Structures are given as structure tokens and as C-alpha cells.
PDB file of C-alpha atoms in Angstrom:
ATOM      1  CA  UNK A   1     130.846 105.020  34.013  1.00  0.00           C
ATOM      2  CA  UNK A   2     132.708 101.268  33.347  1.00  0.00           C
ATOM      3  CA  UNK A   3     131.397 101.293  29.994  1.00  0.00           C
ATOM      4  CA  UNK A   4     134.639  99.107  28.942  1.00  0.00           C
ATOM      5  CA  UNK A   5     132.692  95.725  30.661  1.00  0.00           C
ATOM      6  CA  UNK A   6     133.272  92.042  30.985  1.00  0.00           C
ATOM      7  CA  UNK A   7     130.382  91.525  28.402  1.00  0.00           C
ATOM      8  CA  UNK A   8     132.029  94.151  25.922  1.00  0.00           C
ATOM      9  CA  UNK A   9     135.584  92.971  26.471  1.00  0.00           C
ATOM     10  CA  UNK A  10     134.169  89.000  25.369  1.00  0.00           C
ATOM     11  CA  UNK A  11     132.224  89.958  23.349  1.00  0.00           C
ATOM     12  CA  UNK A  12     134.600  91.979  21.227  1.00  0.00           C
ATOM     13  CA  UNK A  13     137.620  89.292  21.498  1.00  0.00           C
ATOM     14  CA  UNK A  14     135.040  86.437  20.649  1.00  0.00           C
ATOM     15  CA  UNK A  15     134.090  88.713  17.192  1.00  0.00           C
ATOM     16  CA  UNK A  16     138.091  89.422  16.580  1.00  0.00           C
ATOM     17  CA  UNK A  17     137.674  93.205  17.521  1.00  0.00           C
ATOM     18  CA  UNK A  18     134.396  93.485  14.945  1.00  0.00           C
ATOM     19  CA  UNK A  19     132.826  96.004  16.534  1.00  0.00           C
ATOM     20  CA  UNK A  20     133.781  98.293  19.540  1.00  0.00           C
ATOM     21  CA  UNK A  21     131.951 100.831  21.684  1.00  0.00           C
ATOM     22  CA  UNK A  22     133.438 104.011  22.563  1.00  0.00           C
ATOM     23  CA  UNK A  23     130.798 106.419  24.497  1.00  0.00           C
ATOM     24  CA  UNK A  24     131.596 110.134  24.690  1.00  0.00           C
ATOM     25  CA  UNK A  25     129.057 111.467  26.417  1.00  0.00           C
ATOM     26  CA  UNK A  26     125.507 110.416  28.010  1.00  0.00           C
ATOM     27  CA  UNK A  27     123.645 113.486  29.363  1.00  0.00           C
ATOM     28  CA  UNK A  28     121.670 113.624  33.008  1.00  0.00           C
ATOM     29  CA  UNK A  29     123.412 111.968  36.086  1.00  0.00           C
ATOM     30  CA  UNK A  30     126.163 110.283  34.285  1.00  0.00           C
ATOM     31  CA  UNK A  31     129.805 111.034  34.782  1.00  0.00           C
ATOM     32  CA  UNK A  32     132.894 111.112  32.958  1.00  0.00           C
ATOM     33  CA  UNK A  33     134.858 107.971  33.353  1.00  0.00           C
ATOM     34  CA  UNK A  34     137.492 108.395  36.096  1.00  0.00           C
ATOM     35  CA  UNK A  35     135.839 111.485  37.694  1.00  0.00           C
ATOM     36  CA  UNK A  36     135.616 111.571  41.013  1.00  0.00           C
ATOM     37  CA  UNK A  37     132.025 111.476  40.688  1.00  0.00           C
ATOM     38  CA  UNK A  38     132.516 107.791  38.884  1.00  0.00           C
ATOM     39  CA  UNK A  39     134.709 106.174  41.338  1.00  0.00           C
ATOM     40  CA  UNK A  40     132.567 106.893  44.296  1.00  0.00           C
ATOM     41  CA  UNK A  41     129.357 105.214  42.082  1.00  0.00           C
ATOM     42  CA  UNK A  42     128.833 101.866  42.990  1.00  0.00           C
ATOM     43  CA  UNK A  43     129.384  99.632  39.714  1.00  0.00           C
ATOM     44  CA  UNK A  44     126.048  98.234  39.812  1.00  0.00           C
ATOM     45  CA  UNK A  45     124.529 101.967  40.286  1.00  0.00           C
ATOM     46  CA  UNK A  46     126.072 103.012  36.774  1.00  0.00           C
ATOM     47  CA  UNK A  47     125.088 103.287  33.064  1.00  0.00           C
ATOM     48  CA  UNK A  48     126.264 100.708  31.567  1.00  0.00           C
ATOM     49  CA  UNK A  49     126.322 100.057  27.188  1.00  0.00           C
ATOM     50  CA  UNK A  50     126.481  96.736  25.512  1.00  0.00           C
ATOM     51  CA  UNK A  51     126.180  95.746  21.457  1.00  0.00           C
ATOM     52  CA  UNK A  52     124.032  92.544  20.635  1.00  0.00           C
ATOM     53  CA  UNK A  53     124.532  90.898  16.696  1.00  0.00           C
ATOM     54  CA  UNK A  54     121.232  89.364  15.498  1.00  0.00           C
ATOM     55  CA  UNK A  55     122.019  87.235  14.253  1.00  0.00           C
ATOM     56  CA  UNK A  56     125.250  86.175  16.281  1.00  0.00           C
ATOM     57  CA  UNK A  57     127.160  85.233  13.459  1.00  0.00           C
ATOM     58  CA  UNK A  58     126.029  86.381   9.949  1.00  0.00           C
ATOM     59  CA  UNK A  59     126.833  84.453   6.803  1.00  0.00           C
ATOM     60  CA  UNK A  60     129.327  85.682   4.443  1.00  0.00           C
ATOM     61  CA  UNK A  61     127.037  88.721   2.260  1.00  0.00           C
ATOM     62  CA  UNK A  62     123.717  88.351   4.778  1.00  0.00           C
ATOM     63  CA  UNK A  63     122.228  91.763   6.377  1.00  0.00           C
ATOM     64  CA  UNK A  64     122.556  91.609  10.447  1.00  0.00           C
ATOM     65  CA  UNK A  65     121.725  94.246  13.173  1.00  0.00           C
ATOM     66  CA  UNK A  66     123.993  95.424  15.747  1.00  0.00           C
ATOM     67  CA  UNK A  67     121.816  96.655  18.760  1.00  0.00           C
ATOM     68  CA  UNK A  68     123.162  99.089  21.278  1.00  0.00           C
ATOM     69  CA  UNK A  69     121.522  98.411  24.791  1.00  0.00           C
ATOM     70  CA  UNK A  70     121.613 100.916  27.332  1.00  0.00           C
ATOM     71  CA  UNK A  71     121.490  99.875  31.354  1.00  0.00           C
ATOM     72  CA  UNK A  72     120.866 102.766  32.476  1.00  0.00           C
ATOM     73  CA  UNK A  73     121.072 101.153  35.865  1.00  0.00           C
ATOM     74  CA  UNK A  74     119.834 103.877  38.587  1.00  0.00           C
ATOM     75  CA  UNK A  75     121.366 106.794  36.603  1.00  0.00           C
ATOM     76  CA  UNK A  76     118.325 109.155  35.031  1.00  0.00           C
ATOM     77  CA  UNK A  77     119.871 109.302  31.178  1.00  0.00           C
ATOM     78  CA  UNK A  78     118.033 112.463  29.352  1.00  0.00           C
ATOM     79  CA  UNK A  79     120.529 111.319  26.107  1.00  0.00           C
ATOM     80  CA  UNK A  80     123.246 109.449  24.474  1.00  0.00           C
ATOM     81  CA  UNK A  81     126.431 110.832  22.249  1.00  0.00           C
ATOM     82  CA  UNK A  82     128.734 107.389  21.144  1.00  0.00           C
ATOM     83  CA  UNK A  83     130.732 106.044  18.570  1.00  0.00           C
ATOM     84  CA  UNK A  84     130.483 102.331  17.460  1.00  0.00           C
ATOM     85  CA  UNK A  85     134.005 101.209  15.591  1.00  0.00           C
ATOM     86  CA  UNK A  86     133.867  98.537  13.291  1.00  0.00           C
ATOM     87  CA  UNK A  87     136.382  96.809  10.696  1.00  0.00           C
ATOM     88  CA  UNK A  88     135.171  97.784   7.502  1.00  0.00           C
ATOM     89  CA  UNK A  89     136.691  94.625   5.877  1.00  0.00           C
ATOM     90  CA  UNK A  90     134.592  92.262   7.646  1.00  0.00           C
ATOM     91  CA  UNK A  91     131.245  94.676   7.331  1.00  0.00           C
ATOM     92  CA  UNK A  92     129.312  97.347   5.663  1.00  0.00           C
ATOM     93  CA  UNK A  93     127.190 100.129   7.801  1.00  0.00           C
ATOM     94  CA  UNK A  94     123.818 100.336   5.696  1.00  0.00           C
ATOM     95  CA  UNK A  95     121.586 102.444   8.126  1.00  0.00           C
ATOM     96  CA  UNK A  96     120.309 102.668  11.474  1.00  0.00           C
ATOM     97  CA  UNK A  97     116.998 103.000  13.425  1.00  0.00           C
ATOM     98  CA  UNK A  98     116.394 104.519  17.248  1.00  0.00           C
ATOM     99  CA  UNK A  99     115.541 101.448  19.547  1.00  0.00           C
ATOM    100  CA  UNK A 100     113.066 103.428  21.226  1.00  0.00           C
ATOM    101  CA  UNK A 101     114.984 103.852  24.919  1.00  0.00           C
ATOM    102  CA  UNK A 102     114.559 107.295  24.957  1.00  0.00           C
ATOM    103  CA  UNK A 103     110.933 107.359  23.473  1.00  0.00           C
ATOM    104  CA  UNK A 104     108.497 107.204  20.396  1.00  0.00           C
ATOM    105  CA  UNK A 105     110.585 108.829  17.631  1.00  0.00           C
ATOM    106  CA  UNK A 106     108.295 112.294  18.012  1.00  0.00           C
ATOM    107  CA  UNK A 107     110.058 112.311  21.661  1.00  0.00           C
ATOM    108  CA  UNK A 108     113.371 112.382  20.353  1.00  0.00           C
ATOM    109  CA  UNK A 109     116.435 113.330  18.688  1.00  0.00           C
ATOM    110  CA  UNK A 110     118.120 110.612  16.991  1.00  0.00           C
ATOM    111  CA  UNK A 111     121.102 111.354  14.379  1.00  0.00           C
ATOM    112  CA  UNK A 112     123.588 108.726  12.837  1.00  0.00           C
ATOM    113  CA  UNK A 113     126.955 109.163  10.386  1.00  0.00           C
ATOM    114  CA  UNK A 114     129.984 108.029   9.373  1.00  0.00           C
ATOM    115  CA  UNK A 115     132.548 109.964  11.197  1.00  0.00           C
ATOM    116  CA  UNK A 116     133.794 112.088   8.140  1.00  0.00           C
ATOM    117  CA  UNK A 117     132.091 110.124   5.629  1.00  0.00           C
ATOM    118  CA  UNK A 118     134.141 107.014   6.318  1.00  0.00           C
ATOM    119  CA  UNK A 119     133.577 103.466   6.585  1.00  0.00           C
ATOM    120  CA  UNK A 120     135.010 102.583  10.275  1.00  0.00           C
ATOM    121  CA  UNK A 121     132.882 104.462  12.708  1.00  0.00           C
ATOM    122  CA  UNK A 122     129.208 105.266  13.174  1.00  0.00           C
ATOM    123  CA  UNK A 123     128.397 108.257  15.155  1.00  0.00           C
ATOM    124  CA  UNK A 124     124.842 107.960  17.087  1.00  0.00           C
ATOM    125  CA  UNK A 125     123.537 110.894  18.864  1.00  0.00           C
ATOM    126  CA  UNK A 126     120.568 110.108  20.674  1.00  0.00           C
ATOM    127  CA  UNK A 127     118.379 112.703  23.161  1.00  0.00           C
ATOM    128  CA  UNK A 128     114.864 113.238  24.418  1.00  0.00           C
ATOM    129  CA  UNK A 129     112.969 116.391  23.437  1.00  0.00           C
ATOM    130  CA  UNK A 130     112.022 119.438  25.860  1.00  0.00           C
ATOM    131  CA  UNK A 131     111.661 119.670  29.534  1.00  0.00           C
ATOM    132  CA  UNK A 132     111.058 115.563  29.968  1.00  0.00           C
ATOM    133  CA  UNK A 133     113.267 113.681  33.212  1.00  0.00           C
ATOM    134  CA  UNK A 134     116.050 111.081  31.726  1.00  0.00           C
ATOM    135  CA  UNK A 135     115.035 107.327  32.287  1.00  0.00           C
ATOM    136  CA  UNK A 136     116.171 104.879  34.187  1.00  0.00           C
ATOM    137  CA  UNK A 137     115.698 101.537  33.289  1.00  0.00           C
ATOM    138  CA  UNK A 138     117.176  99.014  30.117  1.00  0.00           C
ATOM    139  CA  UNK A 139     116.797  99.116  26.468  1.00  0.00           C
ATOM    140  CA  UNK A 140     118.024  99.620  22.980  1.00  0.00           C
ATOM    141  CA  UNK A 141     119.248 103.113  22.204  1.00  0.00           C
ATOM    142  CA  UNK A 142     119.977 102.359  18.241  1.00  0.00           C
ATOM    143  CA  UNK A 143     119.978  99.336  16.262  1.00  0.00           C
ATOM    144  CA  UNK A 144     122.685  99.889  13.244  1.00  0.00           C
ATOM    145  CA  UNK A 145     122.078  97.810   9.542  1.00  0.00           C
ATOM    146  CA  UNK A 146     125.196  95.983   8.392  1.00  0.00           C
ATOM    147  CA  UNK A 147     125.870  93.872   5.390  1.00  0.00           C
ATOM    148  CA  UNK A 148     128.632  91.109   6.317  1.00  0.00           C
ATOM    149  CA  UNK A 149     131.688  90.813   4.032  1.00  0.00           C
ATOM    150  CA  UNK A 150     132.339  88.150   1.877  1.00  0.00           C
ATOM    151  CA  UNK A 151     134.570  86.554   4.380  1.00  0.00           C
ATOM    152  CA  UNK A 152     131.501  87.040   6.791  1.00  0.00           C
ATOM    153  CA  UNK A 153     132.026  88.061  10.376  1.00  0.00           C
ATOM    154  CA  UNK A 154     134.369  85.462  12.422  1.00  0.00           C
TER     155      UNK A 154
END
């Protein structure tokens, strides 16, 4: 899938490894990274994840949003498992909110947690409901709540 990108790789050295994106799984037409399946997709064919701050660089104690956007590019994605990794130090995970990619919040499944209670790593689990296609298309699968440290985020 190439869900390591330019625009992930930048933006996680210009935020001194903040926040990372590690996606596990993302149902309908998507394949595992490496598969044989993946190497034969053309890059610009396949689902692709980036995370958006807003705003870019939060004052030391301020509340700021990390968006997950979803490029689905011409992939039909029916749902989304990932984990977002951040350095506790610098930030605190409040809550999160579906971004509406996959639908209305009626249309959908949408779960978040800290992986075993822990500050560090948000799980999102994200799906439509019943016997609906995947989409195609751009937008934001989950938009996460954060709380910058004292030190705020560099």
C-alpha cells in the first residue's frame, strides 16, 4: 500500500517523530504491503494515509487535532484498522471523533483506545455498516484530541 510516504516521512522528521502512522489493515481492495498484489499497483492507484496538526504547531498546554486523511486513491475502502504512535512527553490523547470518510456516524463503526490503556498509541478502528460498496475518493477517517505538553510540540 506505500503508506510510509514522502509527506509522512517530512512530516514526522519536521515534528521530531511526534506522531507516527502505522496501518494494519484497511478492508476492500487494499493489499498488504509487499504482497504481490501491492507491487504490481501503480503508486498513484493505492490507498494512501496522511496525519494533518491543526494547528501546525500548538503552544505549550493548548488543545490541537491530529486528522487522519485517507486517499483512498482508486482502491474501494469498505474500512480502516490503524495505530497512530505518539510521544507521550510532548502530548496528551484526550478523545477522538470519526471524520466522516466512511459515512454519517449511523453508517458506521468507529472505535478508538489506548493500546492497553497506555499513553503512546491510539488504536482507531473504523468500518461502514452492512452490505454498502467501500469508497473511493479523499477524506478524514478520525480526527484525534490532544493536549500539548508543557514543552509544547517542536
Amino acid at each position: 500500500m506505500g503508506l510510509r510516504t514522502k509527506n509522512e516521512a517530512r512530516l514526522a522528521r519536521r515534528l521530531g517523530c511526534l506522531f507516527t502512522l502505522i496501518t494494519l489493515a484497511m478492508a476492500a481492495g487494499c493489499e498488504e504491503p509487499g504482497s504481490e498484489a501491492d507491487t504490481n499497483t501503480p503508486r498513484s492507484e493505492r490507498a494512501t494515509l496522511s496525519i494533518k496538526l491543526t494547528p501546525a504547531r500548538p503552544a505549550p498546554g493548548s488543545i490541537f487535532w491530529a486528522e487522519v486523511h485517507l486517499d483512498a486513491g482508486k482502491q474501494k475502502v469498505y474500512g480502516a484498522a490503524l495505530d497512530v504512535n505518539y510521544n507521550p512527553g510532548s502530548a496528551q490523547f484526550l478523545d477522538a471523533s470519526h471524520g466522516g470518510f466512511f459515512g454519517k456516524a449511523s453508517e458506521q463503526l468507529f472505535a478508538t483506545a489506548l493500546q492497553d490503556g497506555k499513553a503512546g498509541r491510539v488504536v482507531v478502528g473504523a468500518s461502514r455498516l452492512g452490505q454498502r460498496p467501500g469508497l473511493n475518493g479523499n477524506g478524514t477517517v478520525v480526527r484525534l484530541r490532544f493536549k500539548a505538553g508543557q514543552s509544547g510540540v517542536t
